[in-house]
mmCIF file of C-alpha atoms in Angstrom:
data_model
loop_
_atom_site.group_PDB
_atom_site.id
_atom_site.type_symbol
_atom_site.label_atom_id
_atom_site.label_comp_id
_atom_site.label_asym_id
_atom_site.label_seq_id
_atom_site.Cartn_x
_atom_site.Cartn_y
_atom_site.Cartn_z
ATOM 1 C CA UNK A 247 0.933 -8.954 -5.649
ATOM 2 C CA UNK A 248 -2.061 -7.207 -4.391
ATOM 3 C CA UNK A 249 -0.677 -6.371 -0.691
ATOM 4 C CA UNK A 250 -1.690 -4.169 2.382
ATOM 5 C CA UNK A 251 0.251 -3.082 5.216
ATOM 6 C CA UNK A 252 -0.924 -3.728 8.774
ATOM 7 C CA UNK A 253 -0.043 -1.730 11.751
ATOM 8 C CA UNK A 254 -1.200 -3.648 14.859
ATOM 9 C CA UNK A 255 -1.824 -7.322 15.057
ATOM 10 C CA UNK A 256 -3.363 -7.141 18.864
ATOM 11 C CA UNK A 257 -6.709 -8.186 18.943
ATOM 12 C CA UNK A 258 -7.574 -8.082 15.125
ATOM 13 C CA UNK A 259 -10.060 -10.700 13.749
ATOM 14 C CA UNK A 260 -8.315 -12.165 11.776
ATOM 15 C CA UNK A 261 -10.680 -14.463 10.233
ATOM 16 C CA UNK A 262 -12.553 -11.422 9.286
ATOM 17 C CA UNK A 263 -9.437 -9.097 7.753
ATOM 18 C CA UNK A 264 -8.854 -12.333 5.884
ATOM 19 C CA UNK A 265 -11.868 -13.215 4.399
ATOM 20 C CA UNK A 266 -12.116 -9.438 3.099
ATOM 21 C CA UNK A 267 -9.330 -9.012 1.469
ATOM 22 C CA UNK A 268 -9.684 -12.260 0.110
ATOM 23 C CA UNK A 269 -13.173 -10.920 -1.729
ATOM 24 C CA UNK A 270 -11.381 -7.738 -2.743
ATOM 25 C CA UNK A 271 -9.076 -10.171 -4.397
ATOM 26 C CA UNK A 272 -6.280 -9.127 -2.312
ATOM 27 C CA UNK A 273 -3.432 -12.230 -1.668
ATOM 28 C CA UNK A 274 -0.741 -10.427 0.651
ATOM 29 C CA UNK A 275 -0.737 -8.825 4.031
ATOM 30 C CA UNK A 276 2.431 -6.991 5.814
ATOM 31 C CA UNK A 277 1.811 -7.716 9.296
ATOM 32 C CA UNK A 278 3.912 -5.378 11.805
ATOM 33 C CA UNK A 279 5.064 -8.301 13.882
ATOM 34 C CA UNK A 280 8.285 -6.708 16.207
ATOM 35 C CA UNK A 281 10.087 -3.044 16.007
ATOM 36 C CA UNK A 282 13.669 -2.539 17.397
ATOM 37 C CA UNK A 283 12.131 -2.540 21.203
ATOM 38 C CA UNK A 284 9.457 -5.415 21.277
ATOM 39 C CA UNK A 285 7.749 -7.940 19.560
ATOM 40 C CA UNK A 286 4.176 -9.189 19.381
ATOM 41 C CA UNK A 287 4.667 -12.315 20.134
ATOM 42 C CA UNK A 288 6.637 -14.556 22.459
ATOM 43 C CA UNK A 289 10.587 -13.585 22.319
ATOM 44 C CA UNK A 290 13.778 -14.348 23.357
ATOM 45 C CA UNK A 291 15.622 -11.644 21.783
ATOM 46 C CA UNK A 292 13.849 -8.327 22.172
ATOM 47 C CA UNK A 293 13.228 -6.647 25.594
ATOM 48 C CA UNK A 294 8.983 -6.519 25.340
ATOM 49 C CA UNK A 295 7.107 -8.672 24.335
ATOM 50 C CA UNK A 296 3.193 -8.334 23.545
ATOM 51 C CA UNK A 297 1.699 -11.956 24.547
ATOM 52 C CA UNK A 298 -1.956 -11.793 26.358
ATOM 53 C CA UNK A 299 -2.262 -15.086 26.190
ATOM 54 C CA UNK A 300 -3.212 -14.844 22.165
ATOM 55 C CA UNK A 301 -0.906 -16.178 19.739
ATOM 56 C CA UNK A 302 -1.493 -13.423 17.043
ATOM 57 C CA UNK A 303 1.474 -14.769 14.446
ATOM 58 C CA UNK A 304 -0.408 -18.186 14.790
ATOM 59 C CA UNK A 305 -3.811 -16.932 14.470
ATOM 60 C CA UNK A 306 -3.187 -14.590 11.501
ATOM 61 C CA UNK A 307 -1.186 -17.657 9.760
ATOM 62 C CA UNK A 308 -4.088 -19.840 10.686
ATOM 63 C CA UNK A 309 -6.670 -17.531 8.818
ATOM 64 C CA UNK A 310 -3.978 -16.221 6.078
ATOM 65 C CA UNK A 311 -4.195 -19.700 5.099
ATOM 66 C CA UNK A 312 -7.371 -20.882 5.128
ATOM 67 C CA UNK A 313 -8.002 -18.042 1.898
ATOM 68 C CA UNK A 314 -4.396 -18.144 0.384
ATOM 69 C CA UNK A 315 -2.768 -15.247 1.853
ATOM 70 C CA UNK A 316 0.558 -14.823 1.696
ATOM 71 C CA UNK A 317 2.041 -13.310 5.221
ATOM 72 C CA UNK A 318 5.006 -10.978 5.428
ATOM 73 C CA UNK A 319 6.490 -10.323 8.678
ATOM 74 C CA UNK A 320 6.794 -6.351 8.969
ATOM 75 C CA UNK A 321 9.843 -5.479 11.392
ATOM 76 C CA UNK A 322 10.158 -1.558 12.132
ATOM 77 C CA UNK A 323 14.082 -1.743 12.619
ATOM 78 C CA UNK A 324 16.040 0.493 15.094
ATOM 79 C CA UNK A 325 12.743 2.330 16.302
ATOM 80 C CA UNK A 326 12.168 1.336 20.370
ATOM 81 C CA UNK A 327 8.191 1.220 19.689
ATOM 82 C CA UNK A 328 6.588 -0.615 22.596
ATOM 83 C CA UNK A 329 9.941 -1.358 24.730
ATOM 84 C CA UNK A 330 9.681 -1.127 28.351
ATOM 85 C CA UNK A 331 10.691 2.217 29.673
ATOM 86 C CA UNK A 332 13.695 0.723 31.753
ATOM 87 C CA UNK A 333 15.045 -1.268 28.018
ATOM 88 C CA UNK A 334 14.469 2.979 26.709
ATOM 89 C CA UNK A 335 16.443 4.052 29.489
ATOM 90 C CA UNK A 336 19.098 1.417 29.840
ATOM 91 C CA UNK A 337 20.100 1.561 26.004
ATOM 92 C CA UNK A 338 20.236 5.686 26.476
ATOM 93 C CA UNK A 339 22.818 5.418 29.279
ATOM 94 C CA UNK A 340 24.764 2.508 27.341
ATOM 95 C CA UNK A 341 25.442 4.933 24.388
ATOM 96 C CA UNK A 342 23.074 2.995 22.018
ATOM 97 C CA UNK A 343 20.830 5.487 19.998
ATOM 98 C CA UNK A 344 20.651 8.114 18.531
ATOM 99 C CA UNK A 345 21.486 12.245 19.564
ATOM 100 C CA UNK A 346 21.254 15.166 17.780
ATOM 101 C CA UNK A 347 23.585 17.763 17.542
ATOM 102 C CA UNK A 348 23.659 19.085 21.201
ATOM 103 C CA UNK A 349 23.185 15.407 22.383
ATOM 104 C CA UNK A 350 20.039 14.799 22.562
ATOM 105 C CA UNK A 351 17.927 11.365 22.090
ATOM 106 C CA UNK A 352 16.183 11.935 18.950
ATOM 107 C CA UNK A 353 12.767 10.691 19.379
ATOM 108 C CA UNK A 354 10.977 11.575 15.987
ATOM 109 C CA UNK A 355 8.695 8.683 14.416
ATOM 110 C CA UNK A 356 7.029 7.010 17.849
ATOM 111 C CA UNK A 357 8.196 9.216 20.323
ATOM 112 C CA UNK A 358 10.616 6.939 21.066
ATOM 113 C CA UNK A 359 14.717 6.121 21.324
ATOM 114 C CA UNK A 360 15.896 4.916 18.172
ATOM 115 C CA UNK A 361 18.586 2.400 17.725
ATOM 116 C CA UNK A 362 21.912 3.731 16.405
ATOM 117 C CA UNK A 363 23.021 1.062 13.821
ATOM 118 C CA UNK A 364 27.040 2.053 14.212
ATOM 119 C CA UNK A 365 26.676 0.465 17.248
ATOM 120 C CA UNK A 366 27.976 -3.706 17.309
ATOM 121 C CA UNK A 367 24.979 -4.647 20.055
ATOM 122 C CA UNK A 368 22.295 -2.704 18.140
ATOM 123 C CA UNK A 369 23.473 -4.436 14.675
ATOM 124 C CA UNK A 370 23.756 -7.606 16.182
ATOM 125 C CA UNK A 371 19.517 -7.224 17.491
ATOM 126 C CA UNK A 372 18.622 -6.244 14.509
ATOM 127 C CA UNK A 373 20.519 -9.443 13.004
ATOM 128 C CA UNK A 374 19.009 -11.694 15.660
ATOM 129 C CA UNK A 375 15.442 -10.335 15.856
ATOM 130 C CA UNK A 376 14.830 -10.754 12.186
ATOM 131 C CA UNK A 377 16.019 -14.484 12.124
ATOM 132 C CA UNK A 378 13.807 -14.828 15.072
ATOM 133 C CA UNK A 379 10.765 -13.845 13.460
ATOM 134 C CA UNK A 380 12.016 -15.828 10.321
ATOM 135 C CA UNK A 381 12.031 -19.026 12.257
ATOM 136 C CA UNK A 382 9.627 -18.594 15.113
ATOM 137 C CA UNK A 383 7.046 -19.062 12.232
ATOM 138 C CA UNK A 384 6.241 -20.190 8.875
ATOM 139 C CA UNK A 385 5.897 -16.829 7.654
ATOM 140 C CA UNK A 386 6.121 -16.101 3.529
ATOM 141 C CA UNK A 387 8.465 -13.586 3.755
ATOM 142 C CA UNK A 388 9.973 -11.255 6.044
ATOM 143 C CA UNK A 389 9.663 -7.341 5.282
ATOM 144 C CA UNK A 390 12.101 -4.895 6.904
ATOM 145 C CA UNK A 391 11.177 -1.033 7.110
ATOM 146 C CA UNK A 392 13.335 1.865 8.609
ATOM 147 C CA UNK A 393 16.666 0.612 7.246
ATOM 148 C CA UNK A 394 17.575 4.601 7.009
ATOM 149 C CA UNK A 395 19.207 6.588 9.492
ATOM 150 C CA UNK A 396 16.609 8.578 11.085
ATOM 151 C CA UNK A 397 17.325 12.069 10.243
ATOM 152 C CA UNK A 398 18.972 13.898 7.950
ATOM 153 C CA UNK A 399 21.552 15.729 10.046
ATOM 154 C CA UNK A 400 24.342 12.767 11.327
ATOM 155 C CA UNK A 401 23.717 11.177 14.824
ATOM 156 C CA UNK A 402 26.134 13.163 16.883
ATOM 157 C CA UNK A 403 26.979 9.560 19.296
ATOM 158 C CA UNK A 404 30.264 9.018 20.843
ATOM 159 C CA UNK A 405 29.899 5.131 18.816
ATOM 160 C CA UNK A 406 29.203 7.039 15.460
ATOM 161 C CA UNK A 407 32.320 9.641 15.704
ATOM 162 C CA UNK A 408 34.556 6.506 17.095
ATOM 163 C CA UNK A 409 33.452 4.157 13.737
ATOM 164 C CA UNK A 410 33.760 6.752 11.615
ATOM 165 C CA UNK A 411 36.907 8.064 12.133
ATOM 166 C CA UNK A 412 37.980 4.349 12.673
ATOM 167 C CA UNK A 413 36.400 3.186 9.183
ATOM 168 C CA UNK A 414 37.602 6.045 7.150
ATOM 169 C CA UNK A 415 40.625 6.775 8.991
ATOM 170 C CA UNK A 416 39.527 10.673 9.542
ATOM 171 C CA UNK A 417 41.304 13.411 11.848
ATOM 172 C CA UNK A 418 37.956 15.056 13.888
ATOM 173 C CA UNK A 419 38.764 18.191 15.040
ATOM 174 C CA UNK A 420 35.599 19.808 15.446
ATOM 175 C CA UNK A 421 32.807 17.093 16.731
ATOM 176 C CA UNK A 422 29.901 17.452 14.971
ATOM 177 C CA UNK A 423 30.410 20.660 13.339
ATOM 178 C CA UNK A 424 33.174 18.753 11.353
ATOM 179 C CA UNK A 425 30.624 16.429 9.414
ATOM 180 C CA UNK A 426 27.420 18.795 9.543
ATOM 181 C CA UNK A 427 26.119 20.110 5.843
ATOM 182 C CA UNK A 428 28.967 22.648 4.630
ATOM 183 C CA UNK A 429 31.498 21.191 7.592
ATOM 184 C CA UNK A 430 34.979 19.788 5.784
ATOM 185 C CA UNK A 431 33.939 15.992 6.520
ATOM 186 C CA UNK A 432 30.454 16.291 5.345
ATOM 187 C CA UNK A 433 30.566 14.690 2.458
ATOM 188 C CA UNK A 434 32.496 11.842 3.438
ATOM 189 C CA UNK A 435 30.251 11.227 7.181
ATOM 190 C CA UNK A 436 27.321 11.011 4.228
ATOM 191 C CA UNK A 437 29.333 8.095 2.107
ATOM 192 C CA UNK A 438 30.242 6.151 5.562
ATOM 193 C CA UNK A 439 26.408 6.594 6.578
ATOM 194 C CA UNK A 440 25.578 4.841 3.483
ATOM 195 C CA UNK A 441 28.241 2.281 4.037
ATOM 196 C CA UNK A 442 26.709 1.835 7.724
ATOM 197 C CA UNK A 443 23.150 0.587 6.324
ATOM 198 C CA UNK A 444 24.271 -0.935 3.418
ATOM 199 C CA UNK A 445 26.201 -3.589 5.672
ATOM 200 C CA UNK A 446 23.378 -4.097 8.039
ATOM 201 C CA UNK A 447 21.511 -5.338 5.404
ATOM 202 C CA UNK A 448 24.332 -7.481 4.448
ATOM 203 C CA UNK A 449 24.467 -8.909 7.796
ATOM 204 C CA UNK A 450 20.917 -9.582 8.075
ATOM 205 C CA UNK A 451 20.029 -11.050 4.794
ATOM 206 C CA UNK A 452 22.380 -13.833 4.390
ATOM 207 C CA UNK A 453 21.606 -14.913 8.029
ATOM 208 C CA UNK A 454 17.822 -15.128 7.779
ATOM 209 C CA UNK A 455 18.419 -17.137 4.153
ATOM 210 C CA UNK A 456 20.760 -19.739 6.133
ATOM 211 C CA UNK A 457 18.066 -20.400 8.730
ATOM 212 C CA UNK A 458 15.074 -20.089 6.583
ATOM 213 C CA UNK A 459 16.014 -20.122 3.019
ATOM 214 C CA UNK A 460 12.347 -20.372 1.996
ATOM 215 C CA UNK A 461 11.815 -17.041 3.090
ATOM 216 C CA UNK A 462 11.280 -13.982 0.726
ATOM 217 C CA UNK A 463 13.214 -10.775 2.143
ATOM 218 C CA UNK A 464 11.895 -7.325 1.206
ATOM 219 C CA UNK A 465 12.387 -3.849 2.119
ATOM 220 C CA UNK A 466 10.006 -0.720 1.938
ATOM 221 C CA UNK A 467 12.460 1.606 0.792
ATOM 222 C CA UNK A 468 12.047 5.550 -0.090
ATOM 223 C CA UNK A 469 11.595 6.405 -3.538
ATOM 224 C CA UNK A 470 13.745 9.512 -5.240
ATOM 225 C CA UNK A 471 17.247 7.226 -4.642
ATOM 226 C CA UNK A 472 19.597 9.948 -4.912
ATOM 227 C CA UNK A 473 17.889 12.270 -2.144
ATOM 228 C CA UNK A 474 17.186 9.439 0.165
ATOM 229 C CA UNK A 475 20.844 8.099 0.164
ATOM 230 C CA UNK A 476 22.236 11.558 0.685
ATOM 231 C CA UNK A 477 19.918 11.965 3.300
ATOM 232 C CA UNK A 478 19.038 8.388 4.794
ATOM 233 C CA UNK A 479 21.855 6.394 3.774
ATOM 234 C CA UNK A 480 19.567 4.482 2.140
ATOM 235 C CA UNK A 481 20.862 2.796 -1.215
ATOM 236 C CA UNK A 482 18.401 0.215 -1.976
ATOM 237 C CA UNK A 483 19.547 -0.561 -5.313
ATOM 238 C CA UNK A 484 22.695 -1.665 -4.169
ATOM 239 C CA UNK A 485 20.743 -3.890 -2.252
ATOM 240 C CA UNK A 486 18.698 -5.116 -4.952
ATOM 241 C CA UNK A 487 22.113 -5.800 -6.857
ATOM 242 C CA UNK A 488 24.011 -7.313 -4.341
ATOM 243 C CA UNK A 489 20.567 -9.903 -4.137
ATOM 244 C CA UNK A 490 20.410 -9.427 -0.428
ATOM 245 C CA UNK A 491 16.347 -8.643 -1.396
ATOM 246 C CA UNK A 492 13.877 -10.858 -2.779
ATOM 247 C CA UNK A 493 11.437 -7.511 -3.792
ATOM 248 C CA UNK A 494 10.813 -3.878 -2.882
ATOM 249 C CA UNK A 495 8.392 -1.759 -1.897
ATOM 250 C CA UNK A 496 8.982 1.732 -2.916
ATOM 251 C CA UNK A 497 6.562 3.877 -0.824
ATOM 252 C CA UNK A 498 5.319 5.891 -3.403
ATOM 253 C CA UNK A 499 3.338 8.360 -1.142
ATOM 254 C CA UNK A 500 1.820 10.644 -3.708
ATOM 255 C CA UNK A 501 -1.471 10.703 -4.615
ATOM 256 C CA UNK A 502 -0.820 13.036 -7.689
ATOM 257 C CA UNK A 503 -0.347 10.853 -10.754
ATOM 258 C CA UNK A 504 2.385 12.153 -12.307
ATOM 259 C CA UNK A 505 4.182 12.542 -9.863
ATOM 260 C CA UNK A 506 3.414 8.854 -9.140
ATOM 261 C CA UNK A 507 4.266 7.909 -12.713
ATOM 262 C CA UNK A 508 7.157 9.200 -12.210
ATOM 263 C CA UNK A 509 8.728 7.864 -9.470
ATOM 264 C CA UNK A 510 7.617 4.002 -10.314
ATOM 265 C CA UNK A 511 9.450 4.810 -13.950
ATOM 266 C CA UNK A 512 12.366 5.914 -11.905
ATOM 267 C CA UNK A 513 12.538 2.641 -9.739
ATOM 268 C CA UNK A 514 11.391 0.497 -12.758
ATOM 269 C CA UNK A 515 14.786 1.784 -14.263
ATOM 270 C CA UNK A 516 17.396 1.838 -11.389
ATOM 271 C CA UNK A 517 16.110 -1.973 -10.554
ATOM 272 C CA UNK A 518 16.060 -3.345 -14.459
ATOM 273 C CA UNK A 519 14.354 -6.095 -13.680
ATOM 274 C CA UNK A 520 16.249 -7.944 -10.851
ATOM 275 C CA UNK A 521 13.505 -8.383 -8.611
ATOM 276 C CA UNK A 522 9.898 -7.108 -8.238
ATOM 277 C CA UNK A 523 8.240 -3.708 -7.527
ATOM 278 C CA UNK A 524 5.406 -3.865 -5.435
ATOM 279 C CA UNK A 525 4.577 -0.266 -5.219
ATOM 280 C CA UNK A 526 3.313 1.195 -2.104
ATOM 281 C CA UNK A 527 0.145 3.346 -2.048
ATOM 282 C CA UNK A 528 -0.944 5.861 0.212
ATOM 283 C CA UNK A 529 -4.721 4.557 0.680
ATOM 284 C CA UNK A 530 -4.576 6.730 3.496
ATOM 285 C CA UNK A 531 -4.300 10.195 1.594
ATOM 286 C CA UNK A 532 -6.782 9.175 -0.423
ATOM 287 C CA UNK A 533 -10.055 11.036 -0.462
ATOM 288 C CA UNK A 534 -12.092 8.845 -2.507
ATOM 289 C CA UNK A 535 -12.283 4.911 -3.052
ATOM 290 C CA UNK A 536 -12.077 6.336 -7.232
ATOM 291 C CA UNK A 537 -8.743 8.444 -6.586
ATOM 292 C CA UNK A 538 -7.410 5.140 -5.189
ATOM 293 C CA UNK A 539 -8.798 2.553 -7.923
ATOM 294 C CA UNK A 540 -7.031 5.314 -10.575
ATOM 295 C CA UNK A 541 -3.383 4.884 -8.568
ATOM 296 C CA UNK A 542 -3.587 1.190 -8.429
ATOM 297 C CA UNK A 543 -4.292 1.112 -12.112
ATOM 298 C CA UNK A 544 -1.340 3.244 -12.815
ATOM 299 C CA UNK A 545 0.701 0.611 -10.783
ATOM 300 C CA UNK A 546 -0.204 -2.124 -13.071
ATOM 301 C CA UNK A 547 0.079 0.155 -16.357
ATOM 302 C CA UNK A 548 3.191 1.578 -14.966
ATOM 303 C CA UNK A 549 4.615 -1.690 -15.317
ATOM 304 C CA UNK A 550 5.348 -2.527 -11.660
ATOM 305 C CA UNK A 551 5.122 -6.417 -10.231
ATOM 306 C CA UNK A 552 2.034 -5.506 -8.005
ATOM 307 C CA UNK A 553 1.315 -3.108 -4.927
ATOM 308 C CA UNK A 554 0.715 -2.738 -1.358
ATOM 309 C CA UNK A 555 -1.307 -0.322 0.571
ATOM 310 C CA UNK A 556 -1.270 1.684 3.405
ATOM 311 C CA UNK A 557 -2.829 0.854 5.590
ATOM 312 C CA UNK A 558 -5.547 -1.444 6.891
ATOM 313 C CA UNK A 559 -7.591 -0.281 9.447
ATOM 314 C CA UNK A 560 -11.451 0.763 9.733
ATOM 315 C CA UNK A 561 -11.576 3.890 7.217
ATOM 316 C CA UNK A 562 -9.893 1.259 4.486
ATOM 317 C CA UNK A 563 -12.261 -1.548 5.381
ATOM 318 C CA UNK A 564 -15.496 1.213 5.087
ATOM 319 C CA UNK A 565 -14.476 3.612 2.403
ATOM 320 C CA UNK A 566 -11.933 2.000 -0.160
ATOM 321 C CA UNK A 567 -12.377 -1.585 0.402
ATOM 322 C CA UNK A 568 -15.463 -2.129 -1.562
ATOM 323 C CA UNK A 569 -13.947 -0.482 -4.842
ATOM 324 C CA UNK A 570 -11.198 -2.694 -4.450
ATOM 325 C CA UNK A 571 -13.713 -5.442 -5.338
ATOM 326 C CA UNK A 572 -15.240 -4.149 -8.054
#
């Protein structure tokens, strides 16, 4: 695979963005199609809904095909992105997303709520968006991002103290300062995190592969494993061995190659072969179109199924594009 991310279908040319990557011998696009909060089409599940009378999943299938492009659907989970303020405002007085320690919404990616996924109702969206966007069209594949819990301190919700002591049958006595770093339930609120995503994805995979089973499922996952499920509860090779994902994308944000080499070795391992790595680049911190030609080629020496870049927009087309067709 020789993939690029895509942050915002509205308005894009898509004729054009096809027919370039297409002579920069690119064959995959990640298109950000819906986040927790909206999506950019026309839906029945999520509260906005970005339609201005252009079809973008249509047109960008249209085009994608015309040059042999595959198209992966990218859904930002949890993250409220581009919902209405009164959907914001209505899941913070239901309980639904996520505080801090003195109970406050944390609003850290897109200065937005984000989803709490202990809660049933936000578990059951995510479930129901992502079959949505599975069915509404014939997309190759859809790709999930943000299956991690937001930060690395716990969400301090009433619904995440309630499940947890619930699921693991623990005494709180002291709410959060019980499960905070050092407290005497830290270390199991960090398992039960883990547990938390783990079965999202488990929920959501099996469901889109019952009403689309012709669709590839991915994930861009964090690399590092161990740090990201102490910190994320994000366990993406038990993922990959339960076969809930069809590939990964490991973003691989370093522009220092050893680093680099390093990490893709370290996925390479942990995944043995059960699906593809498509590694993800960071085009963006890239200061030369050369600096980005000599990480790709470490992709395909480092052994990994293809990559994916981030991200497309005018600086890529200008200043990195044209190596990539050399």
């Amino acid at each position: 695979m020789r993939g690029i991310w895509l942050h915002d279908p509205r308005g894009v040319d898509w004729q054009k963005v096809m027919a370039e990557l297409y002579a920069a011998r690119m064959n995959a696009i990640f298109v950000k199609f819906s986040t927790g909060g909206a999506a950019y089409y026309r839906s029945e599940v999520l509260p906005g809904s970005f339609y201005a009378g252009r079809d973008e999943a249509a047109l960008c299938l249209a085009a994608a095909r015309r040059y042999g492009i595959q198209v992966h659907a990218w859904r930002v989970c949890f993250q409220m992105k581009d919902a209405p303020a009164e959907s914001q405002q209505r899941a913070v007085r239901e309980g639904r997303v996520q505080l801090d320690r003195s109970g406050r919404v944390l609003r850290p990616s897109y200065r937005a709520p984000v989803l709490c996924p202990s809660h049933d109702w936000n578990r059951s969206l995510e479930v129901r968006a992502t079959v949505e966007m599975a069915t509404k069209y014939p997309f190759d594949g859809v790709h999930l991002d943000y299956l991690r819990w937001i930060d690395a301190e716990p969400c301090c919700c009433a619904t995440c103290r309630k499940r947890f002591c619930r699921d693991t049958r623990s005494t709180v006595a002291s709410w959060p300062r019980d499960v905070m770093k050092g407290g005497r339930l830290a270390q199991t609120f960090v398992s039960w995190r883990e547990q938390i995503m783990t079965r999202m994805v488990a929920e959501i995979s099996p469901a889109v592969r019952r009403a689309r089973p012709s669709t590839r499922i991915s994930a861009a996952v964090w690399p590092e494993l161990a740090s990201v499920r102490r910190d994320r509860g994000q366990n993406w090779k038990a993922w990959v061995d339960a076969g809930w994902l069809d590939f990964i994308c490991p973003m691989n944000y370093s522009t220092d190659p050893a680093m680099f080499a390093k990490r893709l070795s370290e996925e390479r391992a942990l995944v043995n072969g059960r699906v593809p790595i498509y590694v993800g680049i960071a085009a963006y911190k890239c200061t030369s179109g050369s600096q980005l030609r000599q990480l790709v080629a470490m992709a395909h020496s480092g052994r990994a199924g293809g990559w994916v870049l981030f991200n497309y927009d005018e600086r890529f087309r200008t200043q990195f594009l044209p190596y990539l067709r050399n």
